[in-house]
CSV table of C-alpha atoms in Angstrom, one decimal:
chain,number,residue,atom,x,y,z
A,1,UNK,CA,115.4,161.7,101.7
A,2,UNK,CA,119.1,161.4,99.9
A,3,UNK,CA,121.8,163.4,101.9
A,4,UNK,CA,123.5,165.8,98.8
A,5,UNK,CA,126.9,165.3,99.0
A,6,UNK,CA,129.9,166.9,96.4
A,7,UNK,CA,132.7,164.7,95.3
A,8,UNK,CA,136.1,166.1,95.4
A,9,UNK,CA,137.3,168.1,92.4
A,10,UNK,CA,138.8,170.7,94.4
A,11,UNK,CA,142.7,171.0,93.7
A,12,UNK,CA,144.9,171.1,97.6
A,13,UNK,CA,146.1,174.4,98.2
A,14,UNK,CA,148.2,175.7,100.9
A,15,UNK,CA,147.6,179.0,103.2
A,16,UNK,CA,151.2,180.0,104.2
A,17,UNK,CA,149.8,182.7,106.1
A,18,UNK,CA,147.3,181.2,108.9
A,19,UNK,CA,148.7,177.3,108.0
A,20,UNK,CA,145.6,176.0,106.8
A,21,UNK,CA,145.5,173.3,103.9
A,22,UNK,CA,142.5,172.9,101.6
A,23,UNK,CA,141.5,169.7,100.4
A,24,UNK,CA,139.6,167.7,98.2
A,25,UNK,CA,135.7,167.4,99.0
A,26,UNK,CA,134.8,163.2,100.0
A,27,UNK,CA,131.5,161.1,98.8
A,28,UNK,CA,129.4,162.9,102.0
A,29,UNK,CA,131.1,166.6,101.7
A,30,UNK,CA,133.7,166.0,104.4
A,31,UNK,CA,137.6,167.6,103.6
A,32,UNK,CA,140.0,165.0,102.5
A,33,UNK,CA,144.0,165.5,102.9
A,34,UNK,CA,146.1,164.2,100.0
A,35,UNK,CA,149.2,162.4,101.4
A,36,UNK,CA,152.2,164.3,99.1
A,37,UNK,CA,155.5,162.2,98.3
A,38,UNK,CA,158.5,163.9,98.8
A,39,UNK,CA,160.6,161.4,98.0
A,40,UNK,CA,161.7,158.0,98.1
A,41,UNK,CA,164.6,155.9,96.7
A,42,UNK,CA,166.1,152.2,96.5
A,43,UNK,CA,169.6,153.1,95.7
A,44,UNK,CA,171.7,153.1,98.3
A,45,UNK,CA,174.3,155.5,99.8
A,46,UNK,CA,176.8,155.2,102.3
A,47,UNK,CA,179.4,156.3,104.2
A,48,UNK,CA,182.5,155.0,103.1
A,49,UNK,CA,185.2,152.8,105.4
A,50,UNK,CA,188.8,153.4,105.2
A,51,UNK,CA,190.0,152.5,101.6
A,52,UNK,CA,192.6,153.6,98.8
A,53,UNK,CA,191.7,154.9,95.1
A,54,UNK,CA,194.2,154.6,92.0
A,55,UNK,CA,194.3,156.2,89.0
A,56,UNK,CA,191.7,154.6,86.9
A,57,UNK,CA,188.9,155.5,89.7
A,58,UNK,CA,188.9,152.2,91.4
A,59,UNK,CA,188.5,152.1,94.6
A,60,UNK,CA,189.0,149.5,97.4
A,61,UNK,CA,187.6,149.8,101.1
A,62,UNK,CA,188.9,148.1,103.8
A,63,UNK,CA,185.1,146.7,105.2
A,64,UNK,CA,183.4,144.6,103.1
A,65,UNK,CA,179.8,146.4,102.2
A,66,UNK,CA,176.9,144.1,103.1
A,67,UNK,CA,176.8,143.0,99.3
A,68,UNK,CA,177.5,143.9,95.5
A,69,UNK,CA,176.0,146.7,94.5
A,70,UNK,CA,175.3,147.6,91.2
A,71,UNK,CA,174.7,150.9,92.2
A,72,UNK,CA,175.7,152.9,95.5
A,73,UNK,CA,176.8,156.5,96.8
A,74,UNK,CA,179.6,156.7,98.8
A,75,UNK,CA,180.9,159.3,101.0
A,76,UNK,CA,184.7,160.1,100.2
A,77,UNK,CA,186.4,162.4,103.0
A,78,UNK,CA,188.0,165.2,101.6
A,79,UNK,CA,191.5,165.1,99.0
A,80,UNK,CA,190.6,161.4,98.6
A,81,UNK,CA,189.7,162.4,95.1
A,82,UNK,CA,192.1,164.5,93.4
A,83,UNK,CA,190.8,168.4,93.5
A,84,UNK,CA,188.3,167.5,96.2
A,85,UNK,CA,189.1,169.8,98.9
A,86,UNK,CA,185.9,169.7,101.0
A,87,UNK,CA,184.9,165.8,99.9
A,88,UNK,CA,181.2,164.9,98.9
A,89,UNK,CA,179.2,162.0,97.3
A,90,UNK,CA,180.2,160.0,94.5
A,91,UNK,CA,178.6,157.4,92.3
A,92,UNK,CA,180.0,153.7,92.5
A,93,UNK,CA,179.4,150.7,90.7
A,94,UNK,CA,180.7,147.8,92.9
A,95,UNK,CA,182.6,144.6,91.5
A,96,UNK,CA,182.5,143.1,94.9
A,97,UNK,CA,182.0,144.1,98.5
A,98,UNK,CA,185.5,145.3,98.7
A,99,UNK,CA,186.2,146.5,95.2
A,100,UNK,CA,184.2,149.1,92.6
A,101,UNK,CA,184.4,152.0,90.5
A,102,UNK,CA,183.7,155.6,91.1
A,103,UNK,CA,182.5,158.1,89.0
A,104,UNK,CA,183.0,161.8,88.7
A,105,UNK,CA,180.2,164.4,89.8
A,106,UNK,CA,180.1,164.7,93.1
A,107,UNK,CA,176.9,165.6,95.4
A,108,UNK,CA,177.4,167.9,98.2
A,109,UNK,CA,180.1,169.7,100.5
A,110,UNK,CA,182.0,168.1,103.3
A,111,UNK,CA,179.7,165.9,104.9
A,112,UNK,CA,176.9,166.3,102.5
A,113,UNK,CA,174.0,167.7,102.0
A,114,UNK,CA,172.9,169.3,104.6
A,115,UNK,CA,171.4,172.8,103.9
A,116,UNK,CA,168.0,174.2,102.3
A,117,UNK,CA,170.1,175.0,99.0
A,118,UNK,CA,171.3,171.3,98.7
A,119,UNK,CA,168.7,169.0,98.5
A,120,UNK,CA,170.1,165.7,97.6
A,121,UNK,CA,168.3,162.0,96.6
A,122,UNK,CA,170.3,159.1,95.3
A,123,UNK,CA,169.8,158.4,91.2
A,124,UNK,CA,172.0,156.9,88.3
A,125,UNK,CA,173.6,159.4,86.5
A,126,UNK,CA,172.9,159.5,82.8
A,127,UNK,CA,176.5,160.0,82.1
A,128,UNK,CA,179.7,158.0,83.3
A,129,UNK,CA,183.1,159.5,83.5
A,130,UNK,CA,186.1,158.3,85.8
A,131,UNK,CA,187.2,161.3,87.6
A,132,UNK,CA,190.8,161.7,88.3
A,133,UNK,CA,192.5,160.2,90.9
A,134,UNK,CA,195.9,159.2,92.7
A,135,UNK,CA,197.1,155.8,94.0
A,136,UNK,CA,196.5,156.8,97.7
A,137,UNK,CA,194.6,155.4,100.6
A,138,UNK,CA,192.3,157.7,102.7
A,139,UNK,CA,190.6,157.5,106.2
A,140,UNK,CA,186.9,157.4,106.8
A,141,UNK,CA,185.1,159.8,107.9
A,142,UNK,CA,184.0,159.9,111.2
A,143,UNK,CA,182.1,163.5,111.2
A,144,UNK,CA,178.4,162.8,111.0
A,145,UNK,CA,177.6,163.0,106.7
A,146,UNK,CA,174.2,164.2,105.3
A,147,UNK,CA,173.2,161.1,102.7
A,148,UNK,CA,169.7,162.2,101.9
A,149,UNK,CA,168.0,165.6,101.8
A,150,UNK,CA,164.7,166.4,100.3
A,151,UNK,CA,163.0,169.8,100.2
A,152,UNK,CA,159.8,170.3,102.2
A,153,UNK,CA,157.5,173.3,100.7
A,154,UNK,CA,156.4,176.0,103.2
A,155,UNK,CA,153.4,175.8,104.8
A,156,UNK,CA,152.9,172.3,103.1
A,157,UNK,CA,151.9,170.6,106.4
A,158,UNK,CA,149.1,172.8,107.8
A,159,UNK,CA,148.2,173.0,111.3
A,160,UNK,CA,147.9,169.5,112.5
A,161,UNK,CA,149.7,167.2,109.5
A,162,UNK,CA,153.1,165.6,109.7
A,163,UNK,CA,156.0,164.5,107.6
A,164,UNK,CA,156.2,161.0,107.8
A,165,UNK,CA,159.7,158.8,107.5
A,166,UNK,CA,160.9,155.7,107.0
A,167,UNK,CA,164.6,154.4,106.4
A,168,UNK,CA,166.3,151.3,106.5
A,169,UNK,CA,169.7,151.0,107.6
A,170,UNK,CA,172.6,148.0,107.2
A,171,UNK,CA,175.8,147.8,108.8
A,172,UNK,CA,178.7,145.7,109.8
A,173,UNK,CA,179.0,143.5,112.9
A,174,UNK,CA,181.2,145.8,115.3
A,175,UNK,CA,182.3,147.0,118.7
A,176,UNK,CA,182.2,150.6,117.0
A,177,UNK,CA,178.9,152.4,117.1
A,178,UNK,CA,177.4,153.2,113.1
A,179,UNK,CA,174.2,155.8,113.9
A,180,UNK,CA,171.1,157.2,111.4
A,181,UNK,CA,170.1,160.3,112.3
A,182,UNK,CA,166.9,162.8,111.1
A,183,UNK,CA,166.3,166.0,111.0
A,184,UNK,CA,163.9,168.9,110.0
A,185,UNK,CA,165.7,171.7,109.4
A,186,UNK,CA,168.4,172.2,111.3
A,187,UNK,CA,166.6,170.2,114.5
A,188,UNK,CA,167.4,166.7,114.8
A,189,UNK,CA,164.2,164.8,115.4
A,190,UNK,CA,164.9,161.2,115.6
A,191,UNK,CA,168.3,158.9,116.2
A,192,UNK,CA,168.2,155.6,115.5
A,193,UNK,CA,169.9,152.8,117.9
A,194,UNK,CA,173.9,153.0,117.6
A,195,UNK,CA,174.2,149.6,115.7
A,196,UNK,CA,177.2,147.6,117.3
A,197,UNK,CA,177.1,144.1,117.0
A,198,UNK,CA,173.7,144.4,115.3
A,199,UNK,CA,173.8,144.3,111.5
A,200,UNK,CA,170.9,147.3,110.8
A,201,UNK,CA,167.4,147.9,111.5
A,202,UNK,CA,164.5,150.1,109.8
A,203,UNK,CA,163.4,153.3,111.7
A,204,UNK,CA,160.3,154.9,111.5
A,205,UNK,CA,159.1,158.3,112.5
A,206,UNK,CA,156.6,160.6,112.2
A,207,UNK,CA,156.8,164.2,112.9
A,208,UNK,CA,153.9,166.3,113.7
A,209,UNK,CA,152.1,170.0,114.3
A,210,UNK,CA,150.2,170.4,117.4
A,211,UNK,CA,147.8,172.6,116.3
A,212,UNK,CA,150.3,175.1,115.4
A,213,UNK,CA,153.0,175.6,112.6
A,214,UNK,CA,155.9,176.2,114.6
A,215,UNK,CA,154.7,173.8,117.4
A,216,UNK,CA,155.7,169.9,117.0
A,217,UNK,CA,156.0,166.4,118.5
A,218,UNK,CA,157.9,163.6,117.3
A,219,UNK,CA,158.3,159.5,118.1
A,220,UNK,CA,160.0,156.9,116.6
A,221,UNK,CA,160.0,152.9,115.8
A,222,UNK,CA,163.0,150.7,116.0
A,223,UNK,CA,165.3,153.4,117.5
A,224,UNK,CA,166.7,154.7,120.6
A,225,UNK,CA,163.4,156.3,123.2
A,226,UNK,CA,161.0,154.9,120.8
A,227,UNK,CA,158.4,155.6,123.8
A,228,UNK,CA,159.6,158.8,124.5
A,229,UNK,CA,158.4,162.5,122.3
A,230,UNK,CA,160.2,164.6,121.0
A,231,UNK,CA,159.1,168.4,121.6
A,232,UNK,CA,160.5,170.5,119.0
A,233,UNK,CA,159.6,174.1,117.8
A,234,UNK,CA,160.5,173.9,114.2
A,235,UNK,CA,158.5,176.9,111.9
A,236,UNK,CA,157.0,175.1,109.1
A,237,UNK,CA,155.2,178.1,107.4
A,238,UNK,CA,158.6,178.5,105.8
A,239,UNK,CA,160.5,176.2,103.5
A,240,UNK,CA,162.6,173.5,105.2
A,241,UNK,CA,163.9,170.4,104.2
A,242,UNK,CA,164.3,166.6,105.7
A,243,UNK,CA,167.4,164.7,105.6
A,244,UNK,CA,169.1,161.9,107.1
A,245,UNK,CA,172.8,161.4,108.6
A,246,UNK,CA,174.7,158.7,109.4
A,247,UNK,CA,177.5,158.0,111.3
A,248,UNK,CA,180.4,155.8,112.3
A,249,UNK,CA,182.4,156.1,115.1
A,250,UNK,CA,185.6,154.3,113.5
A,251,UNK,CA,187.0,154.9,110.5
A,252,UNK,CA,186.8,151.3,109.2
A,253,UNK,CA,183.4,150.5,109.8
A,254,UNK,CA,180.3,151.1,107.6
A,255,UNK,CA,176.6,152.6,107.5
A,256,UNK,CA,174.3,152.6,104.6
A,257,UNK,CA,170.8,153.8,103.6
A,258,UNK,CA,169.8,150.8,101.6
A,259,UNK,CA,166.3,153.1,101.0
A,260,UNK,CA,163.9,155.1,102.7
A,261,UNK,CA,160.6,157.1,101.7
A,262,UNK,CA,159.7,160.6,103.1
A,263,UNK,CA,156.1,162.2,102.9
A,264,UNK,CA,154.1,165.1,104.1
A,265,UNK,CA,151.0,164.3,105.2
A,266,UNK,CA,148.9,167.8,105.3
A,267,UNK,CA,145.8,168.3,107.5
A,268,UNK,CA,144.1,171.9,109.1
C-alpha cells in the first residue's frame, strides 16, 4: 500500500519565543530547513596602507594592492578626508595598484561598521561625486576596522541551526601581521591566521546552537585552532548581526576582503 506523503507548501516561520523554526513539508512528510542568504558580495573592501589624497579625490597608497580594481572600499583613518572626523568607508575606483579615485559617501564610524544599527555590504553606488579633499598624506589605521556587517533576524536560527561563513582574504608579503576576524554580536567567533609572509587564505566557519538559543559552538577552516571549538553563549532569540574585521599591525601594509558569503542555516 502507497505511503501518503504531503509536499511542502508550508511557508518557514520563526518562533522567537521557544526558538523553534517551521519548515516546509518533503516528498515522505518529513520537515525540511530552507537555507536563508544573508548576504554575499564580490566587491572588495579593504583597509587602507599609509597614502596621501589631493584635491581632486585622488588618492595614492604607499603598498601596492594585490591588483587593479575597478571597484574597492577602502578604509580612510579619520581627517584624511576633509570634514571626516571619525573616518569610515569610501568608494574607490583604482587606476593602478598604487593610484585611484575616491568618492564621497562614506559607510560607517571610526573603524566601521560595527553595531546592530550599521549593517554594512560592499555595492556600487549609483551616483559618483569627488568629495573634498586636501593635498595631505595620512597614516593607516592600525585599530581593528569592521568591513562587512550583515543583520541576522531574531530567532532566525532555531534551536540547533547555524550561520554559516565564508571569506577570502589577500594581503601583502610582510613581516607585519594583517588578521580577519568574525563575530556574532559583539563575541568574536573565529580569527583567521595572522598572514605574514603568506599572501591570504579563505576561512571558513560555521557557528552553531546546541540545542539552545543562547548556547553555541564554533570551528573554523584555514585559520588559527582550526581543531579547536569555540564555546560561546551568544542569545540568538534577539536580533544580532555578523561582521568581519580585519587588521594590520603596520601602517603600511594591506588586508582585503576580496568576497565572502554569510547564511543562516535554521533547524528546531
Amino acid at each position: 500500500m502507497p505511503i501518503p506523503f504531503k509536499q511542502g507548501m508550508t511557508a518557514q516561520l520563526y518562533d522567537g519565543t521557544a526558538g523553534q523554526v517551521t519548515g516546509t513539508l518533503g516528498i515522505n512528510g518529513q520537515l525540511n530547513f530552507a537555507n536563508q542568504p544573508l548576504g554575499s558580495g564580490g566587491i572588495p573592501v579593504a583597509v587602507a596602507p599609509t597614502g596621501s589624497l589631493n584635491t581632486a579625490g585622488v588618492i595614492t597608497i604607499g603598498t601596492a594592492l594585490p591588483r587593479i580594481y575597478p571597484a574597492i572600499w577602502l578604509y580612510l583613518p579619520a581627517n584624511a578626508v576633509v570634514g571626516d572626523a571619525t573616518g569610515g568607508l569610501y568608494f574607490a575606483i583604482m587606476s593602478s595598484t598604487t593610484v585611484g579615485q575616491i568618492y564621497a559617501g562614506k559607510q560607517g564610524v571610526a573603524n566601521g561598521v560595527g553595531t546592530v544599527d550599521l549593517p554594512f555590504q560592499p555595492y556600487y553606488p549609483t551616483t559618483l561625486t569627488v568629495p573634498v579633499t586636501t593635498n595631505g598624506a595620512y597614516t593607516g589605521s592600525t585599530t581593528e576596522t569592521s568591513l562587512v556587517n550583515v543583520s541576522l533576524p531574531a530567532a532566525s536560527l532555531g534551536l540547533q541551526g547555524q550561520v554559516r561563513v565564508s571569506v577570502n582574504w589577500t594581503t601583502n608579503n610582510s613581516a607585519g601581521a594583517k588578521t580577519g576576524k568574525t563575530y556574532l554580536g559583539a563575541s568574536q567567533v573565529a580569527q583567521s591566521a595572522s598572514y605574514t609572509t603568506s599572501t591570504g587564505g579563505t576561512q571558513m566557519i560555521a557557528v552553531r546552537n546546541n540545542g539552545a538559543q543562547n548556547f553555541n559552538s564554533s570551528q573554523i577552516v584555514g585559520g588559527t585552532g582550526t581543531a579547536a571549538a569555540v564555546y560561546t553563549a551568544i542569545d540568538t532569540s534577539v536580533a544580532s548581526f555578523m561582521r568581519l574585521t580585519g587588521q594590520i599591525a603596520v601602517a603600511t601594509d594591506v588586508c582585503v576582503i576580496e568576497g565572502y558569503s554569510i547564511e543562516a542555516i535554521p533547524k528546531d
